[in-house]
Short mmCIF file of C-alpha atoms in Angstrom, two decimals:
data_model
loop_
_atom_site.label_atom_id
_atom_site.label_comp_id
_atom_site.label_asym_id
_atom_site.label_seq_id
_atom_site.Cartn_x
_atom_site.Cartn_y
_atom_site.Cartn_z
CA UNK A 1 0.13 0.02 -0.14
CA UNK A 2 1.05 3.54 -1.14
CA UNK A 3 0.80 5.84 2.02
CA UNK A 4 0.64 9.74 0.98
CA UNK A 5 1.80 11.11 -2.22
CA UNK A 6 5.59 11.14 -2.65
CA UNK A 7 5.35 13.40 -5.53
CA UNK A 8 5.50 17.22 -4.61
CA UNK A 9 5.70 20.18 -6.76
CA UNK A 10 8.39 22.71 -7.59
CA UNK A 11 9.29 24.99 -6.09
CA UNK A 12 8.86 22.98 -2.84
CA UNK A 13 10.16 19.80 -3.86
CA UNK A 14 13.74 20.14 -5.78
CA UNK A 15 15.08 16.91 -6.71
CA UNK A 16 18.64 18.39 -7.06
CA UNK A 17 18.87 18.87 -3.36
CA UNK A 18 19.62 15.06 -2.54
CA UNK A 19 22.37 15.44 -5.70
CA UNK A 20 23.89 18.36 -4.02
CA UNK A 21 27.09 16.71 -2.52
CA UNK A 22 28.89 13.43 -2.90
CA UNK A 23 27.86 12.11 0.72
CA UNK A 24 24.03 13.19 -0.24
CA UNK A 25 24.45 11.08 -3.50
CA UNK A 26 26.19 7.90 -1.61
CA UNK A 27 23.33 8.05 1.10
CA UNK A 28 20.42 8.31 -1.67
CA UNK A 29 22.01 5.85 -4.05
CA UNK A 30 19.36 3.16 -5.02
CA UNK A 31 21.88 0.37 -6.37
CA UNK A 32 25.34 -0.43 -5.16
CA UNK A 33 28.10 -2.42 -6.95
CA UNK A 34 30.83 -4.36 -5.03
CA UNK A 35 33.53 -6.79 -5.76
CA UNK A 36 31.04 -9.56 -4.61
CA UNK A 37 29.16 -8.96 -7.71
CA UNK A 38 32.07 -9.89 -10.11
CA UNK A 39 32.87 -13.29 -11.87
CA UNK A 40 36.16 -12.98 -14.28
CA UNK A 41 35.96 -14.98 -17.24
CA UNK A 42 39.40 -16.42 -18.23
CA UNK A 43 40.93 -17.72 -21.37
CA UNK A 44 43.22 -20.87 -21.09
CA UNK A 45 45.36 -22.33 -23.55
CA UNK A 46 47.90 -25.43 -24.00
CA UNK A 47 51.56 -25.16 -23.93
CA UNK A 48 54.22 -23.37 -21.35
CA UNK A 49 55.33 -20.20 -20.51
CA UNK A 50 53.06 -18.12 -22.65
CA UNK A 51 50.44 -15.30 -22.18
CA UNK A 52 48.98 -13.95 -25.37
CA UNK A 53 46.69 -11.11 -26.05
CA UNK A 54 43.11 -11.67 -28.08
CA UNK A 55 43.51 -9.10 -30.72
CA UNK A 56 39.91 -8.07 -30.77
CA UNK A 57 39.71 -7.84 -26.81
CA UNK A 58 42.56 -5.19 -25.74
CA UNK A 59 43.85 -6.10 -22.36
CA UNK A 60 42.27 -9.64 -22.40
CA UNK A 61 44.92 -12.50 -22.76
CA UNK A 62 44.82 -16.47 -22.95
CA UNK A 63 47.39 -18.04 -20.13
CA UNK A 64 49.04 -21.28 -20.32
CA UNK A 65 48.70 -23.48 -17.02
CA UNK A 66 52.14 -22.93 -15.79
CA UNK A 67 51.08 -19.28 -15.62
CA UNK A 68 47.30 -19.45 -14.61
CA UNK A 69 47.94 -19.27 -10.63
CA UNK A 70 50.08 -16.27 -10.91
CA UNK A 71 47.30 -14.67 -13.21
CA UNK A 72 44.66 -15.70 -10.79
CA UNK A 73 46.20 -14.57 -7.76
CA UNK A 74 45.10 -10.99 -8.40
CA UNK A 75 41.79 -12.04 -8.31
CA UNK A 76 42.07 -13.94 -5.06
CA UNK A 77 43.85 -10.79 -3.39
CA UNK A 78 41.00 -8.46 -4.57
CA UNK A 79 38.22 -11.01 -3.23
CA UNK A 80 36.74 -11.62 -6.43
CA UNK A 81 34.42 -14.38 -5.54
CA UNK A 82 34.43 -16.73 -8.69
CA UNK A 83 36.11 -16.85 -12.00
CA UNK A 84 34.87 -18.75 -15.01
CA UNK A 85 37.22 -20.90 -17.25
CA UNK A 86 37.21 -20.97 -21.34
CA UNK A 87 39.51 -23.37 -22.99
CA UNK A 88 41.27 -22.79 -26.43
CA UNK A 89 41.70 -26.17 -27.68
CA UNK A 90 44.33 -26.79 -30.08
CA UNK A 91 42.82 -27.68 -33.72
CA UNK A 92 44.61 -31.07 -33.59
CA UNK A 93 42.11 -32.09 -30.76
CA UNK A 94 39.05 -31.01 -32.45
CA UNK A 95 36.78 -33.11 -34.24
CA UNK A 96 33.04 -33.38 -35.43
CA UNK A 97 32.15 -35.55 -32.25
CA UNK A 98 34.02 -32.83 -29.82
CA UNK A 99 35.56 -36.05 -28.23
CA UNK A 100 38.09 -33.84 -26.38
CA UNK A 101 35.30 -32.22 -24.29
CA UNK A 102 35.10 -36.05 -22.61
CA UNK A 103 38.72 -36.22 -21.82
CA UNK A 104 38.98 -36.05 -18.06
CA UNK A 105 42.41 -34.89 -18.75
CA UNK A 106 41.19 -31.99 -21.06
CA UNK A 107 42.52 -28.42 -20.64
CA UNK A 108 39.64 -27.27 -18.33
CA UNK A 109 39.66 -30.24 -16.01
CA UNK A 110 43.37 -29.78 -15.48
CA UNK A 111 42.99 -26.03 -14.81
CA UNK A 112 40.12 -26.87 -12.34
CA UNK A 113 42.44 -29.20 -10.41
CA UNK A 114 45.20 -26.78 -10.19
CA UNK A 115 43.16 -23.82 -9.10
CA UNK A 116 41.21 -25.80 -6.62
CA UNK A 117 44.75 -26.76 -4.93
CA UNK A 118 46.03 -23.15 -5.29
CA UNK A 119 42.76 -21.14 -4.25
CA UNK A 120 40.16 -23.24 -2.60
CA UNK A 121 38.39 -20.03 -1.55
CA UNK A 122 37.76 -19.11 -5.07
CA UNK A 123 34.64 -20.58 -7.07
CA UNK A 124 35.15 -22.06 -10.30
CA UNK A 125 32.54 -21.97 -13.05
CA UNK A 126 33.02 -24.29 -15.91
CA UNK A 127 31.58 -23.79 -19.52
CA UNK A 128 29.66 -26.99 -20.69
CA UNK A 129 29.25 -26.71 -24.40
CA UNK A 130 31.05 -28.51 -27.50
CA UNK A 131 32.07 -25.53 -29.31
CA UNK A 132 35.67 -25.24 -27.97
CA UNK A 133 36.08 -28.75 -29.29
CA UNK A 134 34.27 -29.62 -32.32
CA UNK A 135 35.96 -28.79 -36.13
CA UNK A 136 32.80 -27.11 -37.28
CA UNK A 137 32.04 -24.44 -34.24
CA UNK A 138 28.54 -25.57 -33.05
CA UNK A 139 27.85 -26.03 -29.24
CA UNK A 140 26.58 -29.69 -30.45
CA UNK A 141 26.70 -32.39 -32.55
CA UNK A 142 25.59 -32.40 -36.33
CA UNK A 143 23.62 -34.92 -37.67
CA UNK A 144 22.46 -35.12 -41.73
CA UNK A 145 18.41 -34.91 -41.75
CA UNK A 146 16.42 -34.71 -44.81
CA UNK A 147 16.58 -30.98 -44.98
CA UNK A 148 20.21 -30.71 -44.46
CA UNK A 149 22.71 -30.77 -41.51
CA UNK A 150 21.11 -29.85 -38.22
CA UNK A 151 22.60 -29.78 -34.36
CA UNK A 152 20.94 -32.85 -33.06
CA UNK A 153 19.32 -31.94 -29.56
CA UNK A 154 19.35 -35.41 -27.44
CA UNK A 155 22.76 -36.61 -28.99
CA UNK A 156 24.48 -33.27 -27.83
CA UNK A 157 22.58 -33.42 -24.26
CA UNK A 158 24.24 -37.01 -23.83
CA UNK A 159 27.89 -35.72 -24.33
CA UNK A 160 27.02 -32.61 -22.54
CA UNK A 161 26.40 -34.61 -19.26
CA UNK A 162 29.41 -36.65 -19.60
CA UNK A 163 31.26 -33.21 -19.97
CA UNK A 164 29.88 -31.93 -16.99
CA UNK A 165 30.28 -34.85 -14.57
CA UNK A 166 33.99 -34.55 -15.74
CA UNK A 167 34.45 -31.03 -14.91
CA UNK A 168 32.37 -31.32 -11.70
CA UNK A 169 34.75 -34.22 -10.61
CA UNK A 170 37.98 -32.10 -11.44
CA UNK A 171 36.81 -29.40 -8.97
CA UNK A 172 34.43 -27.15 -10.85
CA UNK A 173 31.87 -25.75 -8.33
CA UNK A 174 29.24 -24.31 -10.67
CA UNK A 175 28.40 -26.14 -14.02
CA UNK A 176 27.50 -23.36 -16.62
CA UNK A 177 25.84 -25.08 -19.84
CA UNK A 178 25.79 -22.51 -22.55
CA UNK A 179 24.64 -24.84 -25.32
CA UNK A 180 20.92 -24.00 -25.38
CA UNK A 181 19.87 -27.66 -26.04
CA UNK A 182 16.35 -28.41 -24.74
CA UNK A 183 16.68 -30.59 -21.57
CA UNK A 184 20.23 -30.53 -20.67
CA UNK A 185 19.58 -29.04 -16.95
CA UNK A 186 17.61 -32.10 -15.89
CA UNK A 187 19.90 -34.46 -17.65
CA UNK A 188 22.78 -33.07 -16.11
CA UNK A 189 21.23 -32.53 -12.66
CA UNK A 190 20.38 -36.22 -12.80
CA UNK A 191 23.73 -37.33 -13.75
CA UNK A 192 25.68 -35.10 -11.23
CA UNK A 193 23.36 -36.33 -8.38
CA UNK A 194 23.70 -39.83 -9.37
CA UNK A 195 27.59 -39.31 -9.28
CA UNK A 196 27.46 -38.17 -5.86
CA UNK A 197 27.88 -34.49 -6.77
CA UNK A 198 24.68 -33.18 -5.08
CA UNK A 199 26.36 -29.68 -3.99
CA UNK A 200 27.51 -28.90 -7.59
CA UNK A 201 25.66 -26.01 -8.88
CA UNK A 202 24.10 -25.21 -12.23
CA UNK A 203 24.17 -21.75 -13.69
CA UNK A 204 21.99 -22.23 -16.71
CA UNK A 205 22.40 -19.88 -19.82
CA UNK A 206 18.97 -19.89 -19.74
CA UNK A 207 18.33 -16.97 -21.95
CA UNK A 208 21.21 -17.08 -24.45
CA UNK A 209 20.44 -15.18 -27.73
CA UNK A 210 21.92 -15.80 -30.89
CA UNK A 211 23.71 -12.47 -31.00
CA UNK A 212 26.28 -10.54 -33.13
CA UNK A 213 28.30 -9.53 -29.77
CA UNK A 214 29.76 -12.98 -29.66
CA UNK A 215 32.76 -12.39 -32.09
CA UNK A 216 35.66 -11.58 -30.07
CA UNK A 217 35.06 -14.46 -27.73
CA UNK A 218 35.23 -16.99 -31.02
CA UNK A 219 38.54 -15.21 -31.97
CA UNK A 220 39.80 -15.90 -28.21
CA UNK A 221 38.69 -19.69 -27.98
CA UNK A 222 39.59 -20.36 -31.67
CA UNK A 223 36.08 -21.25 -32.88
CA UNK A 224 35.17 -18.38 -35.07
CA UNK A 225 36.81 -19.27 -38.52
CA UNK A 226 35.74 -22.94 -37.86
CA UNK A 227 31.71 -22.18 -37.58
CA UNK A 228 29.81 -23.34 -40.24
CA UNK A 229 26.49 -21.39 -40.58
CA UNK A 230 24.95 -19.78 -37.43
CA UNK A 231 23.39 -20.87 -34.35
CA UNK A 232 19.98 -19.38 -34.91
CA UNK A 233 18.36 -22.98 -34.32
CA UNK A 234 19.25 -23.31 -30.81
CA UNK A 235 20.13 -20.03 -29.64
CA UNK A 236 17.14 -17.43 -29.00
CA UNK A 237 15.94 -14.93 -31.15
CA UNK A 238 16.81 -11.35 -30.15
CA UNK A 239 13.31 -10.49 -31.20
CA UNK A 240 11.92 -12.52 -28.07
CA UNK A 241 11.24 -11.59 -24.76
CA UNK A 242 8.30 -13.75 -23.60
CA UNK A 243 10.18 -16.97 -24.75
CA UNK A 244 13.05 -16.09 -22.28
CA UNK A 245 10.90 -16.70 -19.28
CA UNK A 246 9.53 -19.96 -20.82
CA UNK A 247 13.12 -20.97 -21.17
CA UNK A 248 13.99 -19.71 -17.54
CA UNK A 249 10.82 -21.25 -16.00
CA UNK A 250 11.83 -24.94 -17.83
CA UNK A 251 15.56 -24.55 -16.40
CA UNK A 252 14.63 -24.08 -12.92
CA UNK A 253 11.95 -26.85 -13.07
CA UNK A 254 14.69 -29.16 -14.32
CA UNK A 255 17.26 -28.33 -11.30
CA UNK A 256 18.96 -25.13 -12.33
CA UNK A 257 20.26 -23.01 -9.15
CA UNK A 258 20.96 -19.96 -10.97
CA UNK A 259 19.98 -18.60 -14.29
CA UNK A 260 22.19 -16.07 -16.81
CA UNK A 261 20.98 -13.87 -19.50
CA UNK A 262 23.52 -13.48 -22.30
CA UNK A 263 24.57 -11.07 -23.69
CA UNK A 264 24.21 -8.39 -21.26
CA UNK A 265 23.43 -4.62 -21.86
CA UNK A 266 21.59 -4.95 -24.91
CA UNK A 267 19.21 -7.45 -22.92
CA UNK A 268 18.66 -5.40 -19.42
CA UNK A 269 15.09 -5.82 -20.11
CA UNK A 270 15.20 -9.64 -20.03
CA UNK A 271 17.31 -9.34 -16.64
CA UNK A 272 14.60 -7.32 -15.33
CA UNK A 273 11.90 -9.58 -16.44
CA UNK A 274 13.41 -12.64 -15.15
CA UNK A 275 14.55 -11.16 -11.54
CA UNK A 276 10.73 -9.56 -11.44
CA UNK A 277 9.22 -13.09 -12.50
CA UNK A 278 11.18 -15.85 -10.78
CA UNK A 279 13.12 -13.96 -7.79
CA UNK A 280 15.85 -16.26 -8.34
CA UNK A 281 20.12 -15.90 -8.39
CA UNK A 282 20.04 -14.14 -11.96
CA UNK A 283 23.17 -13.51 -13.49
CA UNK A 284 24.27 -11.42 -16.84
CA UNK A 285 27.51 -11.94 -19.08
CA UNK A 286 28.89 -8.71 -20.28
CA UNK A 287 29.95 -10.44 -23.22
CA UNK A 288 33.46 -10.04 -25.71
CA UNK A 289 31.40 -7.68 -27.96
CA UNK A 290 30.46 -5.55 -25.16
CA UNK A 291 33.73 -5.32 -23.91
CA UNK A 292 35.41 -4.58 -27.15
CA UNK A 293 33.04 -1.66 -28.14
CA UNK A 294 33.88 -0.12 -24.92
CA UNK A 295 37.53 -0.63 -25.24
CA UNK A 296 37.87 0.41 -28.66
CA UNK A 297 36.16 3.76 -27.83
CA UNK A 298 38.40 4.05 -24.92
CA UNK A 299 41.33 3.77 -27.19
CA UNK A 300 40.17 5.98 -29.61
CA UNK A 301 39.75 8.86 -26.77
CA UNK A 302 35.80 8.81 -27.39
CA UNK A 303 35.09 7.23 -23.80
CA UNK A 304 36.83 7.68 -20.55
CA UNK A 305 37.56 4.15 -19.32
CA UNK A 306 36.91 4.06 -15.65
CA UNK A 307 33.45 5.76 -15.74
CA UNK A 308 32.30 3.93 -18.88
CA UNK A 309 33.33 0.74 -17.18
CA UNK A 310 31.93 1.01 -14.02
CA UNK A 311 28.60 2.81 -15.41
CA UNK A 312 28.17 -0.25 -17.46
CA UNK A 313 28.47 -2.58 -14.49
CA UNK A 314 26.31 -0.73 -12.39
CA UNK A 315 23.48 -0.85 -14.84
CA UNK A 316 23.37 -4.72 -14.60
CA UNK A 317 22.98 -4.31 -10.99
CA UNK A 318 20.21 -1.74 -11.38
CA UNK A 319 18.36 -4.21 -13.84
CA UNK A 320 18.37 -6.91 -11.09
CA UNK A 321 21.25 -8.98 -11.61
CA UNK A 322 22.97 -10.64 -8.73
CA UNK A 323 26.23 -10.61 -10.32
CA UNK A 324 27.99 -10.05 -13.79
CA UNK A 325 30.68 -12.22 -15.97
CA UNK A 326 32.71 -9.16 -17.14
CA UNK A 327 36.21 -9.05 -18.28
CA UNK A 328 36.53 -5.81 -16.34
CA UNK A 329 36.43 -7.81 -13.11
CA UNK A 330 39.89 -7.00 -11.96
CA UNK A 331 40.23 -3.73 -12.93
CA UNK A 332 36.46 -2.85 -11.25
CA UNK A 333 37.38 -4.77 -8.30
CA UNK A 334 40.74 -2.45 -8.05
CA UNK A 335 38.77 0.59 -8.15
CA UNK A 336 36.04 -0.58 -5.64
CA UNK A 337 38.96 -1.58 -3.34
CA UNK A 338 40.43 1.77 -3.83
CA UNK A 339 43.77 0.25 -5.24
#
């Protein structure tokens, strides 16, 4: 129930009064951003002694396992609660069936074991999808049909289930299926529980759109040039909003503990609708294209780096996100900690 009328009239009411001083603005701030809201995506690669920059993502690097602990140490020191791992699989290990995803000694599993030894306090989020492992760049397995090649839902889910269990057994705390296959959350939850991994959480990419903003990420993991066609038969149509709510509802019913909207900034309306409808832990991914746009403008002198970065992250919180996967995580944490 609303009591009274909160809206006055000028000049008795002057909205600028509460903006007059920094301390007033702090007292009246409706949304807060903290280090606890950040998840840092990290790209890992095979080899040793190498840290290579992703050309389309200024400041973002791929690191080999021997340098991974040193790379993650800055996140640990800043109190960033979780990191998300994304592997760059060598071409010789890729094939049409993505079999390297099933290898319990693959890059992401070795990285998880290393990081759990070095930083047991940091949560590990593991990407579950086949695009880093397939030579065609799709998130699932391609099967021939009467109307042409098609990403087969149920065959793909069977592989994703084994991939998820392998990651969880290696130390991944949060399984994050990003494939958008129907029914995969229920299948993964059932397999995790059967394996005794009942505390492994699932953060579902529940509303992942077939977006133009993923290009730099595909460069980073080496799947962009390999991709045949597009992903519109399984990722969502950017025109749709109600459909996102159905996707989220299904994933929650199947056992998702958290849900994610991806991309982020162009889809803040989806974040708000999901949070308002379901009231569950809701995350957003500030994807590679969003990061690249901001950094390109910064490098051209068109945007002020720190202000643009922090304003973009605050927007996710204002929309209702519990947290954000962002390549700005370390920079933002330093600012928030005053370092």
